[in-house]
Amino acid sequence: MIQTSFRNWALDETPASRSQANWGRRYRIWLSLKSNPLAMIGLGIILLFALLSLFAPLIAPYDPSLQNLGNRLARPSAGHWFGTDELGRDILSRILFGGRVTLGMVVSVVAVVAPIGLAVGCVAGYMGGVVDSALMRITDVFLAFPRLILALAFVAALKPGVESAILAIALTAWPPYARLARAETMTIRNTDYVAAYRLTGASRWRIMLRHIAPLCVPSLIVRTTLDMSSIIITAASLGFLGMGAQAPSPEWGAMIATAKRFIFEQWWVATIPGIAIFMVSLAFNFLGDGLRDVLDPKQN
Amino acid sequence: MIKVDQLRISFGTHEVVRGVSFDVPRGGSFGIVGESGSGKSTVLRAMAGLNEDWSGRIAFDGNSAPLKRPPVFFRQVQMVFQDPFGSLHPRQTVDRILSELLLVHTLPDIEKRIKQALSDVALPQTVRFRYPHQLSGGQRQRVAIARALIAEPQILLLDEPTSALDVSVQAEILNLLADLRQARNLTYVLVSHNLAVIAHLCPQLGVMLNGEMVEQLSTDDLRAGRTKHAHTADLRTLSINLEEPA
Amino acid sequence: MLVDIKNLRIAFETRTSRFEAVRGVSMQLGTEKLGIVGESGSGKSLTARALMKLLPNNAKIEADTLSFDGIDILGASERGMRQIRGKRAGFILQDPKYSLNPVKTVGSQIAESWRTHKKGSRKEAAEAAIELLDQVMIRNPRKVAAAYPNEISGGMGQRVMIAMMLAPDPELLIADEPTSALDATVQAEILRLIDDLVSRRGMGLILISHDLPLVSHFCDRVAVMYSGRVVEELKASELVKAQHPYTKGLLNCMPSLMHPKERLPVLNRDAAWLNP
């Protein structure tokens, strides 16, 4: 009942207020996303992992750091669905709690990277000239380093840990966002509607912030979701190399790292976190592809 | 009201407007006709303040316009663009498009002004919260005109305002522009490649060719064939030949 | 009969709605010049595109007859259509900028089009390209053949498109608003060129436009479309005798240089026009 009345309200061809028009646009985007099965599978997996991580303390059968040396490297069983690791800790619990660390890192990285990339790209693209050259050369410097190497160097210079890993990944991840936002801005800045806004006497900052940046956001969102998997993998790699989350913390990459010694005899210890990384990465890719189809500004 | 004197505009080393001068009296309407590349739109954009690489003199109401226009300038002079599909922000509602100038200048009564602007251009109030892609071409161009008129400017610069529209919609927009000019004593500069459109709206026109205004004449002289420059005569002949059905 | 269309219907289906854009159009064309005139959304372009099966995927085509030179288009395979498109029927679009490949010279694109359909050596193709450029009245064909699309003007680009379409000696030319992106003087030249080439080669022409008086100069017959139907079809020379109020309205609402009007008459759309 409420659902149908929301539907009718949102899809009204002649909205009567600002918020109705906005909700109408959002609802249409949602409807077209909903019709894409792969994107919905991706979204479902992401939501599932997010909920599982969020409610890990309630769901997890064991304390993730509870050691039971008498039950080391146990096979998956009714008591331990995913088995136990080299210190007899329950892998399922560690995966659930590890989701908090790994997904938390990814979200923090994106929260830092996307706004920085957007700001740098918009300013460079709209201002042009010296500002553009300066900002883009800085971007090039960061782009020139291989991602993992720069992150490694950065973490090594600070002290290994989750926070420095986030900073390091953010530092290496923003340049492509800036490039993307700049390219979008350069096509937008010469359009007639931007010219029309210049004719209101609005300042350059106002035009960038209110009229250009919002148009760059959809492609950045798409880029972000497609980039999520590589951020997860970088985070996991840092963990694997001992530069990310530190030992007792159940970060997925770190879990694989410590399990590498038993990978042939006790396959589950490394495989389970591997599957978790694989599923989340794939899910973000599906969602990203779906969002690209829906949000592409050239389509509507 | 408008005085343009020896206007020169260059893109890099290439001079696209080479010394154009004309005057438009208050409440008058001046047409600029020419082919693409003749520099006619460039003149208009420089007048609007969208291009800062010009020399010469552009004056509105006796005041020379500086290269960089102060915000208050845009309450006096506004512009309507050719393509109504490209001149409205694709992700903003009509309401937001119309309110921007009012917000920038912190003018009062935004609500009332938007309603008034919509009714001035004969759009129903129901389009207010719609997005440009939900409107027809003619409706979009009306929104663009409403946006230009929202702060009651005295001068409207029109860049091919009907060339992207169907002929039936073109007639409606041209009538609207004529009515608005009369009702508000607006001064128009209209740029078009269509001689018939110019002749319909402007009693006086200039013909541009390769960055120069090769002739200025009244529409009556044009109709009577009292042209001086060969290009004007060519355009006239062509327009006459094509406007009559075979 | 080169083209035979009977009761053509084109509908677009979305999740929730069905929209009929063309509602029962019939027209026939021999080796003559037919103009299709109407506003945007009248279905004029869709009708021509249906003939080449160049419609978006969500479009549903139905027709009692839709044939090109006796070939049933509705039943034709994609492979069969490729034999017609480009080879036996050329299609000229509004803006040459988007139809030409920006990284190849004009000459090589024409030569390629010639070779795909004519099977000859590279050298012959290059010669044919220059010959074709000459036919579309380009003054310096060798120079233009070596140019890239961004180096030539819009009018020149449209000539090049025409040359490309003429390469395989098609029997039908469909021109969809071929000149609305061009200046008035160039517009007339291009239309005159098309007119001349079509007459000389004995081809059929479908010229789609929103400008009724303009079209009437270059066509034998004009079909006026309104909201997915042909409301009136008449000889171009008898346009002044048009009966349908929509046709008359289209003619009257144009501003005129020689017959100044205080106000332009506006089309008062009659609901009865939708269902004649």
Short mmCIF file of C-alpha atoms in Angstrom, two decimals, chain B residues 35-36 165-168 170-172 174-175 179 193 195-197 199-200 222-223 235-236 238-246, chain C residues 39-40 183-185 188 210 213-214 216-217 236-237 239 250 253-267 269:
data_model
loop_
_atom_site.label_atom_id
_atom_site.label_comp_id
_atom_site.label_asym_id
_atom_site.label_seq_id
_atom_site.Cartn_x
_atom_site.Cartn_y
_atom_site.Cartn_z
CA GLU B 35 27.05 31.68 -42.60
CA SER B 36 28.81 29.44 -40.14
CA LEU B 165 13.21 23.73 -33.61
CA ASP B 166 10.46 22.51 -35.90
CA VAL B 167 8.90 25.21 -38.06
CA SER B 168 5.60 25.11 -36.19
CA GLN B 170 9.62 28.20 -34.42
CA ALA B 171 6.53 30.26 -35.17
CA GLU B 172 5.42 30.05 -31.53
CA LEU B 174 9.17 33.95 -32.65
CA ASN B 175 5.74 35.22 -31.65
CA ASP B 179 5.41 39.83 -27.62
CA HIS B 193 21.60 32.15 -40.73
CA LEU B 195 17.19 35.65 -43.42
CA ALA B 196 13.43 35.21 -43.11
CA VAL B 197 13.67 34.82 -39.32
CA ALA B 199 13.54 39.91 -41.30
CA HIS B 200 10.54 38.86 -39.27
CA LEU B 222 16.44 44.22 -48.14
CA ARG B 223 12.94 43.32 -49.28
CA LEU B 235 21.52 35.48 -49.47
CA ARG B 236 18.39 37.37 -50.46
CA LEU B 238 18.47 32.19 -52.10
CA SER B 239 16.04 32.91 -49.31
CA ILE B 240 13.36 34.00 -51.76
CA ASN B 241 13.86 30.98 -54.01
CA LEU B 242 13.60 28.52 -51.21
CA GLU B 243 10.76 30.01 -49.23
CA GLU B 244 8.22 29.75 -52.00
CA PRO B 245 6.89 26.25 -52.59
CA ALA B 246 7.74 24.91 -56.02
CA GLU C 39 7.91 17.53 -37.32
CA SER C 40 10.30 15.76 -35.01
CA ASP C 183 24.30 26.94 -44.08
CA ALA C 184 21.55 28.12 -46.37
CA THR C 185 23.80 28.55 -49.40
CA ALA C 188 20.82 24.57 -51.60
CA HIS C 210 11.06 19.30 -41.69
CA PRO C 213 8.87 24.49 -49.09
CA LEU C 214 12.51 23.48 -49.34
CA SER C 216 9.18 20.70 -52.67
CA HIS C 217 11.93 22.17 -54.84
CA ALA C 236 5.39 18.83 -55.13
CA SER C 237 4.20 21.24 -57.79
CA LEU C 239 1.75 22.17 -52.77
CA LEU C 250 3.21 24.10 -41.99
CA CYS C 253 3.81 29.32 -40.11
CA MET C 254 7.16 29.96 -41.80
CA PRO C 255 8.41 33.51 -41.55
CA SER C 256 8.84 34.98 -44.99
CA LEU C 257 11.22 37.56 -46.31
CA MET C 258 8.97 38.82 -49.08
CA HIS C 259 5.59 38.54 -47.41
CA PRO C 260 6.04 40.02 -43.97
CA LYS C 261 3.44 39.03 -41.43
CA GLU C 262 2.73 40.93 -38.24
CA ARG C 263 2.33 37.67 -36.34
CA LEU C 264 3.10 34.19 -37.51
CA PRO C 265 0.07 31.93 -37.69
CA VAL C 266 0.42 29.12 -35.17
CA LEU C 267 -0.65 25.55 -35.78
CA ARG C 269 -3.50 21.05 -33.58
#
